[in-house]
Coordinates of C-alpha atoms in Angstrom, one line a residue:
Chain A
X1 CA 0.0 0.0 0.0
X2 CA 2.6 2.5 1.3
X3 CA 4.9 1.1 -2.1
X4 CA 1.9 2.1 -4.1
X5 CA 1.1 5.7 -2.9
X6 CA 4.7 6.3 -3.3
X7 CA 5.0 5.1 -6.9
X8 CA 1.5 7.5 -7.4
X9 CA 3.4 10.6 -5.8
X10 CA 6.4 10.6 -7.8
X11 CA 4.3 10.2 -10.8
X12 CA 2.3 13.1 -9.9
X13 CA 5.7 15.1 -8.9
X14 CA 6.9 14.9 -11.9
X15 CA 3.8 15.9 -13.4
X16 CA 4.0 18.9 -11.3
X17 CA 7.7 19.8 -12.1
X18 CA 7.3 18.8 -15.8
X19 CA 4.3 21.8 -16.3
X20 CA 6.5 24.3 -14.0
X21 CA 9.0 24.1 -16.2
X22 CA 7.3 26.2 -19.3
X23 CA 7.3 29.5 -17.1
X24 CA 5.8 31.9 -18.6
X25 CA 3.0 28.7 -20.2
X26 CA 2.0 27.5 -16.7
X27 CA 1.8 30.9 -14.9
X28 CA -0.5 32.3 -18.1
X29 CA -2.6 29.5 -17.9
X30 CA -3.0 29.8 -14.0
X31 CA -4.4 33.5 -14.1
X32 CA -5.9 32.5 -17.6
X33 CA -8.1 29.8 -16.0
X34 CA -9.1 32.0 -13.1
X35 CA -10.2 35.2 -15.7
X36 CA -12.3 32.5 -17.7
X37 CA -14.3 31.7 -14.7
X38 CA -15.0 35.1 -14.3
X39 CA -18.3 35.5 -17.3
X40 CA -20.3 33.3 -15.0
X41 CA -20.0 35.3 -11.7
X42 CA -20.6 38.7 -14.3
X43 CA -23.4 36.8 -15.7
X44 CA -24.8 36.2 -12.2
X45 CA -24.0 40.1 -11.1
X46 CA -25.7 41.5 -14.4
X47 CA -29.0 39.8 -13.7
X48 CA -28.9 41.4 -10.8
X49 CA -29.3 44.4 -11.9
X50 CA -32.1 43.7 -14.0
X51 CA -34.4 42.1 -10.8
X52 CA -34.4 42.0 -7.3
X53 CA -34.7 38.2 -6.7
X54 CA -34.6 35.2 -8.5
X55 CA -36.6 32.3 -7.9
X56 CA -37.3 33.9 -4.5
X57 CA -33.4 34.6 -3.4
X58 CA -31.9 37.8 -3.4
X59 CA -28.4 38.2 -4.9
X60 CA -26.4 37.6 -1.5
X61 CA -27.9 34.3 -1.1
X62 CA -27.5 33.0 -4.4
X63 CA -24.0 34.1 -4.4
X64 CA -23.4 31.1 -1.3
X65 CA -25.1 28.6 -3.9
X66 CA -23.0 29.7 -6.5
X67 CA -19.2 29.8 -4.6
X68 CA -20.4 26.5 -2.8
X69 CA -21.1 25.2 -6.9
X70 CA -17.8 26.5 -8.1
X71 CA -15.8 25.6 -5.1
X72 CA -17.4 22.0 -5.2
X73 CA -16.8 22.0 -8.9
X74 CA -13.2 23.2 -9.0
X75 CA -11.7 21.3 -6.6
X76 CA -13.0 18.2 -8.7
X77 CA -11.8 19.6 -12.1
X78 CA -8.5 19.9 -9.8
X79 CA -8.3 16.3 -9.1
X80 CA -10.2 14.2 -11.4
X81 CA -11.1 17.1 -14.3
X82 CA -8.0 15.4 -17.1
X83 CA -10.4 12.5 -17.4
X84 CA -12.1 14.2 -20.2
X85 CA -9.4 12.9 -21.9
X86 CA -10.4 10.0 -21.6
X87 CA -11.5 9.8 -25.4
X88 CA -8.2 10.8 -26.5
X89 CA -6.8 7.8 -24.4
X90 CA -8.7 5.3 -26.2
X91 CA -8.2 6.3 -29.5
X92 CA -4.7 6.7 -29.3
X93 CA -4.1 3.6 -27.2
X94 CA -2.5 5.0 -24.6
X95 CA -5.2 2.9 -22.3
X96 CA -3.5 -0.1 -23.4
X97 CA 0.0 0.4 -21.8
X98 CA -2.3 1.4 -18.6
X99 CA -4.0 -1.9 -18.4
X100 CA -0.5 -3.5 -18.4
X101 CA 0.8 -1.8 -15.2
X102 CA 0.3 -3.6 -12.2
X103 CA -1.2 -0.2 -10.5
X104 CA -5.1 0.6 -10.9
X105 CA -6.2 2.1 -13.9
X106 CA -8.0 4.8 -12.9
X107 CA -5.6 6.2 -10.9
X108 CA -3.1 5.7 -13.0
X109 CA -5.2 7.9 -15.8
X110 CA -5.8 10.3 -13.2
X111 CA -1.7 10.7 -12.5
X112 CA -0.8 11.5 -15.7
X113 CA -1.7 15.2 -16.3
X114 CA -2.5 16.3 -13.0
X115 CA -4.0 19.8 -14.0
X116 CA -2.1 21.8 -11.4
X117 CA -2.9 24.9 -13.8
X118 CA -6.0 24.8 -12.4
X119 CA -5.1 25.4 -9.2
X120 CA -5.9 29.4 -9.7
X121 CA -9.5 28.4 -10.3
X122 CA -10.0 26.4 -7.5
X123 CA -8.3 29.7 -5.4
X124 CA -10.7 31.9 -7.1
X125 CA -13.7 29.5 -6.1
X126 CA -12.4 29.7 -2.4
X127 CA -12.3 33.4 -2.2
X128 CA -15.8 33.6 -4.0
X129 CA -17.4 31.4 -1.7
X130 CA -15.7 32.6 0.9
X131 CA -16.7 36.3 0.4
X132 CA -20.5 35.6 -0.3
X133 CA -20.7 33.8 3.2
X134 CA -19.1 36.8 4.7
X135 CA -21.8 38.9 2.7
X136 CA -24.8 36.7 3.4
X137 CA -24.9 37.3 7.0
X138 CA -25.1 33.6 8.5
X139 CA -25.8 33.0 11.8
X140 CA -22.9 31.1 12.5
X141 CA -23.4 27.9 15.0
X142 CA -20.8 25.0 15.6
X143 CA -22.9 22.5 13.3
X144 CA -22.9 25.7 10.2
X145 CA -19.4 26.0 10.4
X146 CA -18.8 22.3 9.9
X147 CA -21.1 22.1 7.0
X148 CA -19.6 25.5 5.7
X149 CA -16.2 22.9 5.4
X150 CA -17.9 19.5 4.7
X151 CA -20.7 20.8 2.0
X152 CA -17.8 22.1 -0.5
X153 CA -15.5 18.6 0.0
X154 CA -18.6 16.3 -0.8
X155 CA -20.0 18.1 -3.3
X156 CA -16.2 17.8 -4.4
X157 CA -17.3 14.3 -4.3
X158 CA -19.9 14.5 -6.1
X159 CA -18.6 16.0 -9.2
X160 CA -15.6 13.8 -9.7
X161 CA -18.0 10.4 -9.7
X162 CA -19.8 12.6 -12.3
X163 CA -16.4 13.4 -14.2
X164 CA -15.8 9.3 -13.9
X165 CA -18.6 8.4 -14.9
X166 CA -19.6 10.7 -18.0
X167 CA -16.1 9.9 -19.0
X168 CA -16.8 6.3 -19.3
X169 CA -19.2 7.1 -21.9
X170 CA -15.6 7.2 -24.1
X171 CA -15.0 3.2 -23.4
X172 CA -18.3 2.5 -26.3
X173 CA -18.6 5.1 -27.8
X174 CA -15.0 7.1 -28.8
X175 CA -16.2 10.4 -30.4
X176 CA -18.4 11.3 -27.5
X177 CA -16.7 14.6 -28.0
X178 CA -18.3 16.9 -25.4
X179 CA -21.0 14.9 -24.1
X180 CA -19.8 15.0 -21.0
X181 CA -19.9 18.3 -20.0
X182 CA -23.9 18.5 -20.6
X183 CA -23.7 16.5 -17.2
X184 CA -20.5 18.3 -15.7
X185 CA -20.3 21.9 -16.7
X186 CA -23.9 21.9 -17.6
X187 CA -24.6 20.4 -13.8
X188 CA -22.2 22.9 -12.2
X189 CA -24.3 25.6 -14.0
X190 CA -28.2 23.8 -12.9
X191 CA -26.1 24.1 -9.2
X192 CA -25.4 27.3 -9.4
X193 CA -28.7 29.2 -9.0
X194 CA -31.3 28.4 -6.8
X195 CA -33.7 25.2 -7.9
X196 CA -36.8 27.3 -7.5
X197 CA -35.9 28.8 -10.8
X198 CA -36.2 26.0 -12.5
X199 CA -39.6 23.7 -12.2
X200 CA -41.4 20.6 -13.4
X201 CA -39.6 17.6 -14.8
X202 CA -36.1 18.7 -15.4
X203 CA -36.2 20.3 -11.4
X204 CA -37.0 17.0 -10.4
X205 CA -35.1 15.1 -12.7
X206 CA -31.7 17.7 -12.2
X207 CA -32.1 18.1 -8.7
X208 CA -33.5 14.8 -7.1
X209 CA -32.9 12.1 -10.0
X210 CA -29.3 13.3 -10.5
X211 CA -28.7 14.8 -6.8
X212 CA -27.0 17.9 -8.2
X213 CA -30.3 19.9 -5.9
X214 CA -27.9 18.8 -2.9
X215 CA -24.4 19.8 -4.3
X216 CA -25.2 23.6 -2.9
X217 CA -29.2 24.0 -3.1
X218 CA -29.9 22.2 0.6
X219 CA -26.3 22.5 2.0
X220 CA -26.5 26.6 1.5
X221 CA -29.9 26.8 2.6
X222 CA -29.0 25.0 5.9
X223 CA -26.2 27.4 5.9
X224 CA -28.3 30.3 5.2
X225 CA -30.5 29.5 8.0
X226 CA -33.7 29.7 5.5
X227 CA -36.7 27.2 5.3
X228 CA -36.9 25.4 1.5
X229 CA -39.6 27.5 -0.5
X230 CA -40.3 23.8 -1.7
X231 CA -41.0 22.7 1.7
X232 CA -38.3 20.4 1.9
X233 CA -36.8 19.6 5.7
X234 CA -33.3 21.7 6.3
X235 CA -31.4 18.4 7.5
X236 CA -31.1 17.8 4.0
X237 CA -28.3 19.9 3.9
X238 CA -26.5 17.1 6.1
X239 CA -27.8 14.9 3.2
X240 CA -24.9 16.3 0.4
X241 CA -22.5 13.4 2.2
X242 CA -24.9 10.8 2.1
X243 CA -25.6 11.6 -2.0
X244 CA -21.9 12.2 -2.6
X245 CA -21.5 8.3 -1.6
X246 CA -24.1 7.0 -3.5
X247 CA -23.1 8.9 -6.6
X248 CA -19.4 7.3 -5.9
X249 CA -21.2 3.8 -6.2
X250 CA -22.6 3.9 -9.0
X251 CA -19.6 6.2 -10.9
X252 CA -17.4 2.9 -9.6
X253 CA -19.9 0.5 -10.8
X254 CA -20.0 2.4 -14.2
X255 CA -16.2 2.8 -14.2
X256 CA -15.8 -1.1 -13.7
X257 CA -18.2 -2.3 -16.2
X258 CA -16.7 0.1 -18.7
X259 CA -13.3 -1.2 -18.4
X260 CA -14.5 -4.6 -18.4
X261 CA -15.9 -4.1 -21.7
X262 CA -13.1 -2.4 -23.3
X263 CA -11.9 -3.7 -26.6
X264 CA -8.9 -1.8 -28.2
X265 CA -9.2 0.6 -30.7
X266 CA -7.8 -2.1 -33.3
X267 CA -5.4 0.8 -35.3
Chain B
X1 CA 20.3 42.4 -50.5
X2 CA 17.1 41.4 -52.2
X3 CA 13.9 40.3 -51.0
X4 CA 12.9 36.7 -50.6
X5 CA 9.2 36.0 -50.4
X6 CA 7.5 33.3 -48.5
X7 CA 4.8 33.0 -50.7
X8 CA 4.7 31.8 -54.7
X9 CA 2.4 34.1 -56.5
X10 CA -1.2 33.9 -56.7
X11 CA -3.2 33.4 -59.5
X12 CA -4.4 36.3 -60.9
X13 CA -8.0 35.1 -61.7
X14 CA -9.2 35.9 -65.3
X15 CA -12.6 36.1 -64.2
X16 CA -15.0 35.8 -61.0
X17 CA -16.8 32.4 -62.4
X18 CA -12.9 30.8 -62.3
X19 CA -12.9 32.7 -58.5
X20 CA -16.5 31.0 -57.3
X21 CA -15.9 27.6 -59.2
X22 CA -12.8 27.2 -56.8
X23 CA -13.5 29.0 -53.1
X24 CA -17.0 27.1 -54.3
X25 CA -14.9 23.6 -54.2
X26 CA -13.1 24.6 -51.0
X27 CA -16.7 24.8 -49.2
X28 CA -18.5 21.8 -50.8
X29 CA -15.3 20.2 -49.2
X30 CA -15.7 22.0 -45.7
X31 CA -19.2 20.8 -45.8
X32 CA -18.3 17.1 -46.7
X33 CA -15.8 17.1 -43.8
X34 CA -18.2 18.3 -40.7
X35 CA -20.7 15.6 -42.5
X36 CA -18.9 12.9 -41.6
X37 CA -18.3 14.1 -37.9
X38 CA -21.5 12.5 -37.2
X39 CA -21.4 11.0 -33.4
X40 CA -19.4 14.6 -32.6
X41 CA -22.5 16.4 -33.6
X42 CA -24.8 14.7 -31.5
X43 CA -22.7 14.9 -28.6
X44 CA -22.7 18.7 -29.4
X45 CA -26.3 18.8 -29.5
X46 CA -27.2 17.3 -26.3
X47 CA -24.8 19.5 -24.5
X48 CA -26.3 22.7 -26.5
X49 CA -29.8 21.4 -25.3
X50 CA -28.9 20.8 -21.9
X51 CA -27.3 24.4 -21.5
X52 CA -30.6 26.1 -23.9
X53 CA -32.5 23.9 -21.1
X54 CA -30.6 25.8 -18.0
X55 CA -30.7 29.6 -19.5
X56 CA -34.2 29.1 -20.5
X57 CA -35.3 28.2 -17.1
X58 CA -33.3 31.4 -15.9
X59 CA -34.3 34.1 -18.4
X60 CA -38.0 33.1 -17.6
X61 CA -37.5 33.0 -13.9
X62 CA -35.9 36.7 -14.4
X63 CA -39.2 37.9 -16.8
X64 CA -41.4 36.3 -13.8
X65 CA -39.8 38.5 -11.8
X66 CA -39.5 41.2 -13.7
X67 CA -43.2 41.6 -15.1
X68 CA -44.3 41.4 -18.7
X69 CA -41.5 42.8 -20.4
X70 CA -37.4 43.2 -19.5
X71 CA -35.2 45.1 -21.7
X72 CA -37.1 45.3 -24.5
X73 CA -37.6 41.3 -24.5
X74 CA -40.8 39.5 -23.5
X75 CA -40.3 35.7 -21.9
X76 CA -41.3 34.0 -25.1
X77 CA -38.7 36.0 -26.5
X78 CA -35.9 35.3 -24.4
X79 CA -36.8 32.1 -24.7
X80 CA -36.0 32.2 -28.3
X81 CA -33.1 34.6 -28.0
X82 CA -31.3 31.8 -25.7
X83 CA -32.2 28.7 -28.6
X84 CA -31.4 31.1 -30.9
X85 CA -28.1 31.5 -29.1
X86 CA -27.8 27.7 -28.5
X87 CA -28.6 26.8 -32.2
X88 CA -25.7 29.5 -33.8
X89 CA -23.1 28.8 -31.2
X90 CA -21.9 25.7 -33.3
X91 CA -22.9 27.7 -36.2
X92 CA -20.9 30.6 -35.6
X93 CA -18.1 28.1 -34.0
X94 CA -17.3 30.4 -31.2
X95 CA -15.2 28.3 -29.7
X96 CA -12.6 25.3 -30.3
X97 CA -11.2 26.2 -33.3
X98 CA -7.7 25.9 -33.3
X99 CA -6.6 24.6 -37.1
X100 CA -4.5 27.4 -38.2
X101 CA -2.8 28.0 -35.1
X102 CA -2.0 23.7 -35.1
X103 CA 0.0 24.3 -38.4
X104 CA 1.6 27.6 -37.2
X105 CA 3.5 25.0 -34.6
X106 CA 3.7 22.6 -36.9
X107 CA 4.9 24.4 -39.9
X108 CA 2.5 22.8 -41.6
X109 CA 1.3 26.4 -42.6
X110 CA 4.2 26.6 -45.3
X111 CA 1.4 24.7 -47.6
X112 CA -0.6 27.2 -47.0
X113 CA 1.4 29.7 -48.6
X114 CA 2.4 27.4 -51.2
X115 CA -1.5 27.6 -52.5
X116 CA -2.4 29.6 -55.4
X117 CA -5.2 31.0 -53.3
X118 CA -5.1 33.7 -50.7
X119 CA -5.1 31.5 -47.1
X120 CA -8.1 33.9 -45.6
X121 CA -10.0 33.2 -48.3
X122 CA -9.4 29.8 -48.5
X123 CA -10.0 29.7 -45.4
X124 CA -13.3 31.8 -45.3
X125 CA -14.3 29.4 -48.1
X126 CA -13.8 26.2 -45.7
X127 CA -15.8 27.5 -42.7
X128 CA -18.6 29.0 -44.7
X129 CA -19.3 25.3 -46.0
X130 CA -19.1 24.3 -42.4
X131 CA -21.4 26.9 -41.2
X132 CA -23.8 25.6 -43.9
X133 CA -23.3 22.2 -42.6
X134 CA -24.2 23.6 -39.1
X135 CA -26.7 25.1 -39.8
X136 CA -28.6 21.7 -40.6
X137 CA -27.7 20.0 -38.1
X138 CA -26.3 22.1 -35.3
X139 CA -28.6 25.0 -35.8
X140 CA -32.7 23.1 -36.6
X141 CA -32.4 20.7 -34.0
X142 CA -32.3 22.8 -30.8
X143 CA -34.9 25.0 -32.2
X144 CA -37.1 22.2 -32.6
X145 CA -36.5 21.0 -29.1
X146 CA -37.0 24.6 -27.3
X147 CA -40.4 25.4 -29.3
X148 CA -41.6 21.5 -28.8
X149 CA -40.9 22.1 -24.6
X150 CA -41.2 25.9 -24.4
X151 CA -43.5 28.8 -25.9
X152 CA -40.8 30.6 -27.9
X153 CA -41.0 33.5 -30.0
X154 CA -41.0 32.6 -33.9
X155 CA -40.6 35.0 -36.2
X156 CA -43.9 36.5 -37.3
X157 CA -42.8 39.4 -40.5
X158 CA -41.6 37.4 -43.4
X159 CA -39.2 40.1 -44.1
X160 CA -37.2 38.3 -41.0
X161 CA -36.6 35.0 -42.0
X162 CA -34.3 36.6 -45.2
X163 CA -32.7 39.3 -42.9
X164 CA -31.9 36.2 -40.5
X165 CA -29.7 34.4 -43.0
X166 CA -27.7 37.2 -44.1
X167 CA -26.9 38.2 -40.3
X168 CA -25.9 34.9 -39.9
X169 CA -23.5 34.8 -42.8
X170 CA -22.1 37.8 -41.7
X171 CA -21.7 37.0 -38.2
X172 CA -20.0 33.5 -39.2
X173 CA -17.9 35.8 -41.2
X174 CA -17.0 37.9 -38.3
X175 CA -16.4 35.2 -35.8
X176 CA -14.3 33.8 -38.4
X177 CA -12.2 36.6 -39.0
X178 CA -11.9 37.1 -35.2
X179 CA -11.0 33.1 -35.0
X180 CA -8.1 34.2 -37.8
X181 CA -6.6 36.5 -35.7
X182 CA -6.7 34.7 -32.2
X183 CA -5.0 32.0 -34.5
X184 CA -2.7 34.3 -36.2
X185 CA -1.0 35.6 -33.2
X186 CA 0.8 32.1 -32.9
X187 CA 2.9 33.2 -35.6
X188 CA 4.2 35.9 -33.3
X189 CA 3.6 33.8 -30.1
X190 CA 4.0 30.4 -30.8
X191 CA 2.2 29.5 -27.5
X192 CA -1.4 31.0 -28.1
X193 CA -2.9 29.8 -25.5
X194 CA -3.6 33.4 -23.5
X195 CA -5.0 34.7 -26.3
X196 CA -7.7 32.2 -26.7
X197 CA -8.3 31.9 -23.3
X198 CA -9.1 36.2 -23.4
X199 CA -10.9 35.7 -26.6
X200 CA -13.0 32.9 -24.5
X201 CA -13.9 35.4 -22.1
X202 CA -14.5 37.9 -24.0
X203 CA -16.7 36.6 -27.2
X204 CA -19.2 34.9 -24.3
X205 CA -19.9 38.0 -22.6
X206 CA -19.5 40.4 -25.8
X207 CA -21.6 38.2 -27.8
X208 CA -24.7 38.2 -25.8
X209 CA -24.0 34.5 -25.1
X210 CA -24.7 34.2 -21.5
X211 CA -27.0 37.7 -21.3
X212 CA -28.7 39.9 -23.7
X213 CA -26.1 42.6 -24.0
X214 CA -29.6 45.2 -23.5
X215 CA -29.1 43.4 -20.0
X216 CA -26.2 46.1 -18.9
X217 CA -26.7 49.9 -19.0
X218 CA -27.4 51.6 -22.1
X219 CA -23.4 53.0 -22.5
X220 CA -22.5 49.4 -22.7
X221 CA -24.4 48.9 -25.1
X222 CA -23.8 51.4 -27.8
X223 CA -19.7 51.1 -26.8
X224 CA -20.4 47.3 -27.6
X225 CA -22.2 47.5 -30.9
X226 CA -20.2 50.3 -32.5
X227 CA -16.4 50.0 -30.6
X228 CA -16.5 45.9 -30.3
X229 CA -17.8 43.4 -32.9
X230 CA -18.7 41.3 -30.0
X231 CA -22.8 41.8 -30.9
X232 CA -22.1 41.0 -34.3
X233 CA -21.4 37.5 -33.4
X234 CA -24.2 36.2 -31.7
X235 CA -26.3 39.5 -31.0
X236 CA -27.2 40.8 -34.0
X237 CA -28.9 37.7 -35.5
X238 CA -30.3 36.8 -32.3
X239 CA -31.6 40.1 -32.0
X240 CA -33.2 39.8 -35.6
X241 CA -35.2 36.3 -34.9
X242 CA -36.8 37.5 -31.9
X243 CA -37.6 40.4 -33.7
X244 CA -37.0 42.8 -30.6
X245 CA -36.8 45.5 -32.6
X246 CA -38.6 47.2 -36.0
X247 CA -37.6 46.4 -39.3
X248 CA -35.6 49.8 -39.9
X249 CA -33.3 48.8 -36.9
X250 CA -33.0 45.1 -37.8
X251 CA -31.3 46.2 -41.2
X252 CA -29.2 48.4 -39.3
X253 CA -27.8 45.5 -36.6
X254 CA -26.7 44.1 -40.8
X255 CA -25.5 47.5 -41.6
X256 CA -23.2 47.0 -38.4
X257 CA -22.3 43.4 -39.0
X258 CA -21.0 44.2 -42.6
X259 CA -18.8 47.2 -40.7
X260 CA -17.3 44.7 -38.7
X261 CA -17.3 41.8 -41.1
X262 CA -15.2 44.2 -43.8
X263 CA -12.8 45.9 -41.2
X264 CA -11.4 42.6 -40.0
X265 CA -11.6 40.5 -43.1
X266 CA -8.6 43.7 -44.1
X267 CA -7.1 43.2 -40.7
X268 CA -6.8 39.7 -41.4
X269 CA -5.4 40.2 -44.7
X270 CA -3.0 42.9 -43.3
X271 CA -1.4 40.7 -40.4
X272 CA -1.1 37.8 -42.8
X273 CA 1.0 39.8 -44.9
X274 CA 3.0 40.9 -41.9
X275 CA 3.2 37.4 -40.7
X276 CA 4.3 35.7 -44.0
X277 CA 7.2 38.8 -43.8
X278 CA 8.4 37.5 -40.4
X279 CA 7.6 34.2 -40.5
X280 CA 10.7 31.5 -39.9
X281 CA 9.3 28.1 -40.6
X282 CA 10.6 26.3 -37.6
X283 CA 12.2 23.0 -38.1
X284 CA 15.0 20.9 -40.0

């Protein structure tokens, strides 16, 4: 076990010193990918000024779901976010030499562009949840401080099984091209606002089917300190752990049955 | 010491019918090219749908808010301005297009230059078949999918539908030209990579992507649609199918678009002669 991790942090190390060694590449990249993130907290800021509320939240209290969203989001694109690759690895075989190693596949994937780049978004995220819980006047307890911490690390979770198991897509189907990222970037963005403004089946589908309602709807309203306009109970805040789990399951179960399944490109 | 050019001379074409036969040929062949990208179409689709699904739900949850009618849109037209927007974005091709900067670092661009045909032309002659591939495929089926689920606004002059196609030809052109010269500055660069990721940020928010640009205050605006071509991209023919504004004003969004359209096709012309003058094809 111990020989394993240690194998895993060299690889990463080198990884690490491998993209710090284009300068002037790595450090544009860094700021880049923070400045990108930017349109969606303008977008959020310019609606703003054209109404008072949305879906029933003012703009301080969407601003908690949306850090909690990015911050969630970012920190998986940190770890996990290269397996969009994924397609690239099939088709160009790359998955082959992987299978051979006697260390775990995904891991293994996951080790070989670790996208430390992205570092200044997940920063960025930080400060921008950070801020709007300063802004949104929370009355801090013991048990809100703790899910301040814990909702952002499982709805980390949450989106890397997502990342895993969109990516998996790749395994039957090679030219899946961005399908992926109706489910990641497109769930980041569902997460973002409130889920009052959405309604019918895709609320229910988006936010209880797929869980993505307790990535930073029910954790920040718990936070918040504000009853569900949908009349949902506030210990489902708590619940963001419980439906980061099960979405690891079933990402695994995917992951597995993918990889069992995988026949070589054949070029 | 003389001057060496990069470039072998261009035809000199004896007339236009020799001109449209050719760039003609060039877009038949961009066409048959994005044609056979069939399972990366879909893909795109579904994710287009997904994110006309989440700015849908948005914009109406703003016009709920808001009363009958926000900056100058109703809901059933925002509705349609954001399929509209879905629809051209793989029209347009705001994003991922990173061909000529690819051969820049490769030095495959030296057959380029080799051509008998001016490379922005040749160029312009690929994409527009694309666009008119995309337009099938990327552009009918979200439309279809946002009136079938939600009451958006079709166009009701017939005067519009013509207006429509000829802002979206000159907004492919634009975004096109634009594409050129994030592309173009690898030729001074090499490593384009901050350019594109300001043009990302930019064209989204310039463009009227992820807001109607009438969203911000009315300074923004104008210093948008007359100092930026970022409304010419998506905007403008946007602007023209939800018909937010009378006809007079629609031809003038085209009137603007063409501005744009003919100021950076020169631009582009301009830095690829400076390029071609600088260039050192890297490599043994």
């Amino acid at each position: 076990m111990g020989e394993t991790l240690r194998i895993y942090l060299q690889l990463i190390g080198a990884q690490g010193r491998a993209q710090a060694s284009y300068r002037v590449s790595f450090w544009l990249d860094l700021a880049g990918n923070a400045i990108v993130v930017g349109a969606d907290l303008l977008t959020v800021l310019v609606i703003y000024t054209q109404v008072p509320k949305l879906g029933g939240f003012g703009v301080a209290q969407t601003l908690v779901f949306f850090g909690l969203a990015l911050a969630a989001f970012s920190l998986a694109d940190l770890f996990v976010g290269n397996i969009e690759r994924m397609k690239t690895y099939v088709r160009m075989g790359t998955l082959d030499g992987v299978l051979v190693r006697p260390l775990g596949v995904l891991p293994q994937l996951l080790a070989m562009d670790v996208g430390f780049r992205r570092l200044g978004r997940v920063a960025y995220a930080l400060v921008i949840f950070a801020v709007s819980l300063s802004y949104a006047d929370i009355p801090w307890t013991p048990s809100r401080v703790v899910l301040a911490v814990v909702a952002p690390l499982s709805g980390a979770v949450f989106f890397c099984a997502y990342f895993v198991a969109t990516a998996t897509v790749a395994f039957w189907w090679v030219e899946s091209g961005e399908l992926a990222n109706a489910l990641t970037y497109g769930g980041r963005d569902f997460t973002s606002y409130p889920i009052t403004v959405y309604s019918g089946w895709f609320r229910k589908l988006f936010a209880f089917g797929l869980g993505f309602g307790f990535v930073a709807y029910y954790p920040g309203l718990a936070l918040l300190g504000i009853p569900d306009p949908l009349g949902f109970p506030s210990w489902l805040g708590w619940g963001s752990v419980l439906v980061a789990l099960i979405a690891v399951m079933v990402a695994a179960t995917i992951w597995r049955t993918g990889v069992r399944h995988y026949r070589s490109t054949g070029s | 010491m003389g001057l060496v050019t990069a470039t072998v001379d261009r035809l000199t074409f004896r007339n236009f019918t020799e001109l449209a036969s050719l760039t003609g040929a060039i877009a038949a062949s961009g066409f048959r090219r994005f044609s056979t990208y069939r399972q990366a179409t879909v893909a795109s689709l579904v994710t287009n749908t997904m994110f006309g699904f989440l700015r849908t739900y948005v914009m109406l949850a703003i016009v709920g808010t808001a009363g009958a009618t926000l900056a100058g849109y109703t809901g059933a037209q925002l509705a349609g301005y954001v399929w509209v927007g879905q629809g051209l974005l793989g029209v347009v091709l705001l994003w991922g297009w990173n061909d000529l900067a690819e051969r820049i670092r490769s030095g495959d661009v030296v057959t380029d230059l080799m051509r008998p045909i001016h490379p922005v032309l040749s160029y312009l002659s690929a994409d527009l078949g694309r666009a008119a591939y995309a337009m099938m495929f990327r552009f009918l089926p979200p439309i279809v999918v946002g009136a079938l689920v939600f009451q958006i606004y079709l166009p009701k002059d017939l005067v519009t539908y013509p207006l429509f196609l000829i802002s979206v030809l000159l907004a492919v052109i634009v975004c096109f030209a634009c594409r050129y010269l994030v592309n173009a500055s690898a030729f001074w660069l090499l490593d384009h990579r901050g350019v594109t990721m300001f043009w990302l940020f930019t064209s989204g928010i310039m463009g009227g992507l992820y807001f109607p640009v009438h969203f911000l205050p009315d300074w923004a605006v104008a210093l948008l649609w007359f100092g930026t071509p970022g409304p010419s991209l998506l905007q403008a023919p946007m602007d023209i199918f939800v018909e937010r504004d009378g006809v007079a004003i629609r031809v003038g969004l085209i009137g603007i678009q063409l501005f744009w359209a003919v100021l950076l096709l020169w631009v582009c012309t301009v830095v690829q002669r400076r390029a071609e003058r600088k260039m050192v094809i890297q490599g043994g």
